[in-house]
Structures are given as structure tokens and as C-alpha cells.
Amino acid sequence: VSAGKVGSTHSAIEQRFEWIDMYGGRNKNSKNPKLDAVVRNVQKFWGSNPREDQSSVIVFTNTKDGAELYGKAISNKLGNKNRAVRVIHGDKPQSERNRAMQDFKAGKVSVLVATDVAARGVDASHVGFVLQADAPRDVDTYTHRIGRTGRAGRSGEAMTLLDSKSGFGLASGLVDLLGDAGQSVDIPPWLQGQAHISRARSMEEDMKIQAGSSGNRNSDRSSQSVSDVTNEEFSHQDFRRTAAKDSYGIGKDTAYRSFEEEAYSSHLDLDEVEKNATMVSSSESVITDVMDDETGSGSSVDDVSSFERGKPSRELIQAVTGISGKDTIGDTPDKSVLNSLGKRSQKLRHEYLGLFPFHLVSPLLIASTSNKANDDKVKILMVAEKPSIAKSIADALSGRRGPVQRRGISRALPVYEFTTDKFLPINGENGNKNCLVRVTSVVGHVYSLGFDFDPQNKEQQKNPRDYFKIPVTKKEESTSSKLRVVDHLRALAGDSHHLVLWLDCDPEGENIAHEVMAVTRRAIQSNDMAPQNEGETRIHRAKFSAISPKAIQEAFGALEEPDSHLSRSVDARQELDLRIGVALTRLLTWRCVNIARKRFSASTRMISYGPCQTPALSFCVDRLREIEKFRPTKYWKVQVEAKLSDGMSYPLKWKVPSQDAVEDTRNRSRGNEDSATFNQQSAKHTMVQASSDIFVKSLSRSSENVSPPVGLNTVALLEAGSKAMGMSPKQVMNVAEKLYSAGLISYPRTETTRYDPNGLDARSMLREHSNHPDWGRSASYLLRTRKSHQPPQRGKDAGDHPPITPLKSATREKVGGGAAWRVYEFVVRNFLGSLHNDLLFTRTTASLALPNNEEAEFELEMVTVDSLGFADACRWVLRDIGATGRPGNKDLMQEGQHLQLTKASIEEKKTRPPTFLQEHELIRLMDSNRIGTDASMAVHVSNIVDRGYVMLCDETGLPLRPPLPPGRRKQNLPRQIGRYMIPTPLGSSLLELFDHDAMVSDVESPAMLSNPQIRRQMEEEVKQIAMGNIEKDYCLEKNLDWFESRYLELEESLTRDRVGEFGQKLRSTNDYLRYLQQLGAFEAKVATHNKQQPKKKANNMKRSNSNYTAKRKARQGQNPKRRSRVKQP
């Protein structure tokens, strides 16, 4: 038994490569050169008369469309009854894929065209040829693909089609693989040249990263570059040969232990930076050092002693002869020849490079780190929070010429480059010195907070209480690590002189700004500048609230300094939530999760506690307790209707004495229920006295008004989304952020409701919307009537972003319809309504009495709108004031007039418990109790649902259905009304572990862990950090000591009996919903019977019979011109 190297290829597989010129050249007459090459190579393989037991072919491609295209081409040109072709990819049903694989293994299918779903697990010994039509994304995938041939001790062939773009990511690894397989002589020179280019790019990236991280001490270990790692420790095909120790696998260390110093220290120690600055002063010295190390090790494939020069093609020799006049290619590369070949053909350029060892071509490939064209310019690095925002900033500041997009270290984060003379810190008001600006972005937080312990030390993680004391540190976010955000920023900061932070202007954005500073500040402050600019501020903060050119240009002209206090407040909140949440979650999970899995749900992974999550859950549980304690009481409701002069019937309100009035227990905000009394005798007596008519005793009219809405903030948007749009708060915020990134609305996270009188030009925004097909009439009216450019000054100023406003006018088609349109429309209409006048209306109240009993008084209220005002844009407010769709008429009644009664009845009812909290009500309670911020409130609501503590149901108690994609909505499903937050047995039992239901006045009690007041107090202290009034360490120590004491009390109370009681109260969800239904917590389900369904079925049968008859007559040879005239029912 022998074992090969992991990731290597077998020497029995003949690996070949073909250059496909997709962009001209000799294939310029072909519409699809790659498609022709696929068919040609398969035909060539079969033409070589392979053995019958090795005649099968697998063609790999990267895309589903490509698989269909190649499969169709092979089937049309080469397929026959003996050469069947099958295509498999992710869109094919699993049964079809399984059947195709079985037929292929059985030899019934000769060609299998597949994506990487077949790259692994296909064990068919009769595969003789593997063709990779599309280059794999990495060397590992390449190895698995070609491993489908050459199995069971047999030989095989593998062909890979490469072009001028697809080969760079693989070339270096492929050269190593061929060397290990003993096929170095088969390496095409152009592939060797691509490997040189790929390696040079990697080295250039490492030099840039090293320039940006010189002296930047991110952890206890010093950073290493590729040139510092020898090739002796790992094999050539192993990715770890170019990786620093502890930078991969389980031992990877992503901690940033010096974050506090790098991000917040007022004075950085730059001595080490200056000492290391010479390390990257010139690319030539670095290249020389690297090549000295390599030639000394003797382990590289292209080492001087082992490099074997390939034979140049006749085409290359002719091209070199035409350029240099020599009929031979020398031993050293010629730069002028290389440049000329690049203009003629990329293949020839790559082939020329591959004729020389790397140490000779590297000086021509690696650009100098010093760009002489830009040496005299001040370089400014700008960082935004998202790539789309970075592009908007570059477009707004680059002028008419626009920015140039360049590639950075991270392929996901473009770099936009332009020059400007508007940078005030350098030019002042009247300067004209051009600065080179590079704009890029991050993707949210660069770092997250985590515990700084050894993953191998299990003893350190056993006691949950230890998490109150274990050190914490910043660690690189998984997404940022995957996208190489830190390396990307360091490479750009290596030669930058100024940093402008364009992160969102909220606490989270300020914290991300300081994360960017921690990565780049040391390098930026160490770079040399002109003597007259020494000592000036290098780090700047742009404050903006809209992604519009005007807002961006104004922010660029008024740069500020970063706010370290605001960022530290976020750090404090993160550490408090991390320590408290992890400690209590581990304790609860340790004691309770097993019984929860048995009694509630087998999928329960943990029993969690959150300083925001648990108080939010307490509001829902408190409402549940009210429902459970409620006891219904009988009452009687009088229903009387009268016909007015317009011929329509109107309901009358019976005036019940206050001592007999019935409170609306279902919705206490409405006060008393209309025409309801606990006095049965009084209700019956009134009905006995009711005759055929009723007369009007008196009429009163009052003029009333409703003020326009204030500016829209985050909480109001979340409430409207949940209440009126049927969307979860998290979904609303996701949609709003996309609209913000698209430049359609301003920043959606704010607490302010008062417009800035100087920062908002109301008339220009109205002019933008004046031609809109939906609300253009309302905007045009405001343009004609409003003379001031300033918006009204109502609402509160919280000192953060201005209210949410629309920035651009867009139609439903441009926005995309659906949820995005609903949110956008609400933002626009709320903005238009806030600029409008008051809604004016007249309320007419008629006092009516029965002829035989004048003491029994009734009332009839009618609302007549006098001036729509802001209701012209916000039509929903008309329902709130009681305005109906009927035409208003103040003279429908006169004093003394007798009205005919059309209905008089009495109904016995019972009071009902209050409804469960809806999402928008929970948001309002969280906001008033300061639980969460505008950035996190929606997430907390989502967490208690996702973790199984609350379920979302409609008013009838049915769980909400997930939204269906457009076009797949079932018409026979009833509409679900409301988004009610119903605590599950797990959620309500969890709070009982804290003694939440007990009346506790002592603040030193575990019951306070679920009390919203504790979180409110914590938020107030965190806010004091942001204002600079208290230190972060003081806040942490005070709050952690309090929570640790509550932890110990909770731990002591969680005895076996207590946990047993917790488990006894758990039950299945269906049983729980039936229990709540019996309590009267839900509305009655309305039975829907579709009586037209049988008729529809009959119509379908009739249509089917008619179609059959028409087709039968057509087959019998009737006039073909009359076939299309057969009427379809």
C-alpha cells in the first residue's frame, strides 16, 4: 500500500492545455472558439480509437447555461445511438441527475457534460478523457476534476482550455502540479509565463500590504510576508507553502490585541515605522532578496538549477524576429520585445515570459512601489461602508470626467481613482494643488468582539461565570477575512497621506470608522509629506446623511475629526452584551436545554439570554399573563340604525351612564365600547320604548383640525411597515437600506423628527416629485402654495441624522415594486404630508331621543372634510377621524326632525381579553424604554422569533405564512390580518426561571434580569460614555459586577426541582394555540366556501372537450383556414 501527497495528481494522467483566444487572433472568424474547441477535442479523442473500456468522456463547465450549450453542440455534431450525451447541473431534478449518473456508470451514456456537481464522487473506471471547457476556480477543483480519469490503475487524458483571463488564478498551482507529476517537460511556455505573472502579482500585493502594515502590531506574533517563508516546510501544491505560521486551520489567530492603541491612542509610536520603512523603499531590492532566498533553497520548480526552457513556437520566433531583427531569442528577456508582443497577442507575450526563469522576468513584471507620475501629489484614501456608496462618492467628487476604476487586493472592493484640488486641508479655500484620491469601502464591521482564550484550553471554557472576567479582544470578521478587507486597506494606506472616513454617521458607523483607523492610521501618519504640511491632521471624518452629489460635496467641504467617545460607547455596549449574554446563555443552556429538547422541540440548540432580547420578550409575556388572568363578564349591546334624508342608514350610538359603561377590554386605547352596558334592564327598557322613529333633539357643530406628521424617523418607519405593510421590522430595515444605497432615500437610521432648516431645500425636493404619476399633483400644489424653501420646524432634534426623506423621484417600475415600492411610497407620502397644511374638518353631533322616552339619548356623529391638507398625500388619516367615502353634507339633519329607525336590536355579549402585542406595539414599547438602538431594534425583535420564544400569528391564531414569490400566490388562501407576537411555552417558561411574574421591589434580585428598566439604565450610562461624561471602564465595571451578582443568585436558584418545573410547563405548539383559543385570545375564524369552484371545474371540462373536438375535426381534413376560428369557451 502506498499513499500519495494530498492534493497531487497521478503521473498516469496525461495533462494537456490548449490556449483559446476568446478575444481575436486566429479564432476571430469563429463565433464561439471555445465551443468549437470542445467539439474538436472530443472528436479527436474518439478518433484516436481508445479502448472500449476507456472511451467515456466527461466535460466540465462552470455554468449551467454552459453545460446545456456544450451538451447540445456535442449531441448535434457527434452524438448518435451509440454515443449518447447527458447534461447534469444544479437545476436538474435530483432524480434526473441520479438516473444520468447511473446510465453513465453503466456505459449507456458516452459523454457526461456537468458542472462541479460531478467533480467528486464519480467512480467510473471507463472514463478515458476529461475535458475542462471552463477553467476551474482553484487548483483543488482542478485536481478533483481530472481525478475522474486514470482510475483503478489505468491511464487517462485531461485537457484544460485556458485563455488570457482564466489562467492566472491557476497557472502557478498548475505548474507545481505538473512538476510533482513528473510532467515538467509538458508545461507550455505560455502557461509558465502566466505562472510568472500570477506570482509577480502576488509578490506585488504582499509588498503593498507590507508597506501598509510596517510597524502595525496586530497581535503578539509578528506578521510575515511570502518572502519570509521558505518552501521547505510544505509541498509545492499545498497552499500553506506561502502562508505564515498560525494563519490557517484551527490554529489561525485573528485577534487584534493592540486595537485600543491603534484606534484611540492620541500619540502613536512611529519609531518602529520609520525603522521598517526602508523595507519597502524599492521593488528591486525586495525582488533581489526574494530571489536570493529562492535560489539558495533549491526547492522551486523554476529555480536556476532546475528550470528547463521550453521550445518557442514558430509564431513567437517570427514575431521576435520582426521586432528585434534577430532570429533567435536570447538568454535574458528584452523589455521592448515584451511590450511589443503584448500589443500583438497576449499568448505570445505569455509564451515569451515562460522562456525565462522567474528571477529574470520579475523586474519587468513587478511595478515599482513608487509611482513617479504621482510622487509630487498628496494621496488621499477615502473609505465608505459599502462598495455602492464608494462609487456614489467618487462620482460626486470626481467632476465631469468621472473616476477611473482600478483593482485592489480584494476583488470584491473596487477602488475609484481621480484627482481633485478641492481638498481643503491641503489647499484651503483658494488653493489649486491637485491631490490623488482613491475611494474604496469595507463591508460593514471589519472586526468583531470575541474572547481571547486558547481554543485548545477546554478548562478555560467550563465555568460560565468565567466569561465575566476572561479578556476580550477584537477579531477579524469572517466576511472581512474572506474578502481580505484588512490587506486591501493596508495596501492602499501604504503610500497615502490622508484618510477620509465616509462611514455612516451613527454610533455603529463611527465604530467601523475607528476599525478602519486601527488598520491604516499608523501607515498614513508615517508617510512623508511636504514640510509645509507637517503636523497637520491626517485623519478626517465626513458627516453626511444622504447619498446625493450635493450632500457628498458639502460633507467633503466640511470635514471633521472622528468621535472617539461615540465609538467607545459602542465598544462598551458590545462588551456588555457579549459577556452578559454568553455567561447567562451558557448557564441556562447547561441546565435546561436537554429538557427543552424533550418537551418542546428536538431542534432547540440553546436557551439564550440577551440584555435586549429578554426585556423585549418580557413585554410579550406580560400581555400573555393579562390574557390568562382575564375573566369575561356579560354585557348587553344596543344596536340602532336610522335613515337620513339621503336614503342611507347610519348607526346610532346609545349614551350609556358612566357607571354602567363597558370598557373596551379588547383594545383599551379606544376607551368604552359604543352602545354597551352592564345593566340588562336598562338595555331592554330602551328597546321596548323604541318605536318606528326617533327625533333630533339638538345639533352641534365643531371645527377641528389634525396637524401634519413630523419628519419620519426609524421607529415610525418600523411601526408603519409592520402595521400597514405586513412586513417584519427587520425586513423593513433591509429594504430601507437598499433604497438608501440606491440613492432613493436618505439615511434610514435616525431618532430625529425635526428638519434642518439650513440643510433641507424643500422646494427643490418638491420640484423633483412634481411630475410623478402618483403624487405629482400633491407636490405641484405645494410648489404653488409654499413660498419658503425651509421646511416646517416641528418634532424633536436628537442630534443625529435628519429625518428620512426621499432624494429622487422614481416610479414603481424603477424601484422594483413589492416591498421596496411600499416602503418608498410611504417615505415620500409622509414627507409630502409633513410639508402640507392641517387637515380641517367639521364634526356634526346630533343628539337624538325616542318619542316615548326622552331620557334614552342617542348620538350620531358625522365628519365633513373642509380642507384635505396633508390628507391629500396621506389618505390613511381620513379613516382615523371617521371620515367615510360618502359625500359630506352638513344639512342631512335638522332639529326636531323625525328619522325612521331601520334597525333596533339587543345582543348579549361577553367582555374579551386584550389582544396579544403586535410588532409595531412592541417596537413602540422598546423605544420608550430605550431597549436597543434604532440600528438594533429590528434585530432584537427578529431574534426572539427566530430563537423560538415568540411566534408570529394572525388575528385568528394561525402562524403567518412566509411570503410567496410573485406569480405563485394562491388565490384560495384567506388573507392574514395582523402580526401578533405570541410567546411560546419556551418563551414564557424561560422568564419564569427569573421569577419574572413575582412582584419584586428589590433591585438585587434575579427577577430584574428580565426587567426593561435595567436595560434602560444601562443604555443611559452608555450614552454618557458617548457624551464624554464617564469612562468606558467605569461603566463596564459597574454593570458587570451587578450582572455577575445576579448570575450567582440565578445559578443557586436553578435546582433540579426548579428545572423540572420549567420542563413541566413546556408543551407542543398546537396544544398551546388551542389553549389560547379557549381563552378567547383570537378572533373567530371565518369559514370561506367557494361555491363557484364546481362551476369552474365544469367550465374547464367543457373547454377541454371543445379543444379535443376542434383538434379531431382538424385531423379529419377540414378546411385548415377554419381551424383557427374554433371559438374557445
PDB file of N, CA and C in Angstrom, residues 6 204 322 337 352 355 369 612 615 682 784 789 848 907 1045 1094 1100 1120-1121:
ATOM      1  N   VAL A   6      -1.333  14.726  -0.544  1.00  0.00           N
ATOM      2  CA  VAL A   6      -2.679  15.279  -0.566  1.00  0.00           C
ATOM      3  C   VAL A   6      -2.717  16.422  -1.584  1.00  0.00           C
ATOM      4  N   GLU A 204       3.728  41.489  -5.562  1.00  0.00           N
ATOM      5  CA  GLU A 204       3.445  42.930  -5.538  1.00  0.00           C
ATOM      6  C   GLU A 204       2.385  43.265  -4.496  1.00  0.00           C
ATOM      7  N   GLY A 322      10.705  39.915 -36.191  1.00  0.00           N
ATOM      8  CA  GLY A 322      10.175  41.144 -36.769  1.00  0.00           C
ATOM      9  C   GLY A 322      10.366  42.344 -35.864  1.00  0.00           C
ATOM     10  N   VAL A 337      10.831  44.105 -26.446  1.00  0.00           N
ATOM     11  CA  VAL A 337      10.201  42.980 -27.143  1.00  0.00           C
ATOM     12  C   VAL A 337       8.935  42.551 -26.410  1.00  0.00           C
ATOM     13  N   TYR A 352       6.602  34.218 -24.312  1.00  0.00           N
ATOM     14  CA  TYR A 352       7.932  34.824 -24.222  1.00  0.00           C
ATOM     15  C   TYR A 352       8.411  34.861 -22.766  1.00  0.00           C
ATOM     16  N   LEU A 355       9.759  31.535 -21.274  1.00  0.00           N
ATOM     17  CA  LEU A 355      11.050  31.006 -21.736  1.00  0.00           C
ATOM     18  C   LEU A 355      12.189  31.359 -20.788  1.00  0.00           C
ATOM     19  N   THR A 369       7.002  50.326  -6.369  1.00  0.00           N
ATOM     20  CA  THR A 369       6.064  50.856  -5.384  1.00  0.00           C
ATOM     21  C   THR A 369       6.032  52.364  -5.403  1.00  0.00           C
ATOM     22  N   CYS A 612     -30.950  42.798  25.676  1.00  0.00           N
ATOM     23  CA  CYS A 612     -32.064  43.457  24.979  1.00  0.00           C
ATOM     24  C   CYS A 612     -33.165  42.464  24.618  1.00  0.00           C
ATOM     25  N   PRO A 615     -35.617  41.518  27.888  1.00  0.00           N
ATOM     26  CA  PRO A 615     -36.629  42.533  28.219  1.00  0.00           C
ATOM     27  C   PRO A 615     -37.688  42.703  27.130  1.00  0.00           C
ATOM     28  N   SER A 682     -81.813  48.185  31.798  1.00  0.00           N
ATOM     29  CA  SER A 682     -81.792  49.459  31.078  1.00  0.00           C
ATOM     30  C   SER A 682     -81.774  49.222  29.576  1.00  0.00           C
ATOM     31  N   ARG A 784     -46.862  75.520  -5.595  1.00  0.00           N
ATOM     32  CA  ARG A 784     -47.594  76.762  -5.864  1.00  0.00           C
ATOM     33  C   ARG A 784     -47.911  77.526  -4.584  1.00  0.00           C
ATOM     34  N   HIS A 789     -38.397  78.154   1.215  1.00  0.00           N
ATOM     35  CA  HIS A 789     -37.572  76.989   0.913  1.00  0.00           C
ATOM     36  C   HIS A 789     -37.360  76.133   2.148  1.00  0.00           C
ATOM     37  N   LEU A 848     -80.171  62.585  19.760  1.00  0.00           N
ATOM     38  CA  LEU A 848     -81.464  62.057  19.360  1.00  0.00           C
ATOM     39  C   LEU A 848     -82.128  61.373  20.565  1.00  0.00           C
ATOM     40  N   GLU A 907     -78.107  42.673  21.855  1.00  0.00           N
ATOM     41  CA  GLU A 907     -77.279  41.485  21.740  1.00  0.00           C
ATOM     42  C   GLU A 907     -76.522  41.263  23.040  1.00  0.00           C
ATOM     43  N   SER A1045     -23.445  39.336  40.094  1.00  0.00           N
ATOM     44  CA  SER A1045     -24.165  39.013  41.333  1.00  0.00           C
ATOM     45  C   SER A1045     -25.495  38.357  41.012  1.00  0.00           C
ATOM     46  N   PRO A1094     -67.130  24.337  -8.178  1.00  0.00           N
ATOM     47  CA  PRO A1094     -67.634  23.291  -9.082  1.00  0.00           C
ATOM     48  C   PRO A1094     -67.935  23.816 -10.475  1.00  0.00           C
ATOM     49  N   ASN A1100     -63.900  24.121 -17.062  1.00  0.00           N
ATOM     50  CA  ASN A1100     -62.639  23.562 -17.520  1.00  0.00           C
ATOM     51  C   ASN A1100     -62.861  22.292 -18.334  1.00  0.00           C
ATOM     52  N   PRO A1120     -58.202  24.010 -43.393  1.00  0.00           N
ATOM     53  CA  PRO A1120     -57.245  24.496 -42.390  1.00  0.00           C
ATOM     54  C   PRO A1120     -57.429  25.960 -42.052  1.00  0.00           C
ATOM     55  N   LYS A1121     -58.034  26.717 -42.976  1.00  0.00           N
ATOM     56  CA  LYS A1121     -58.250  28.126 -42.667  1.00  0.00           C
ATOM     57  C   LYS A1121     -59.287  28.323 -41.581  1.00  0.00           C
TER      58      LYS A1121
END
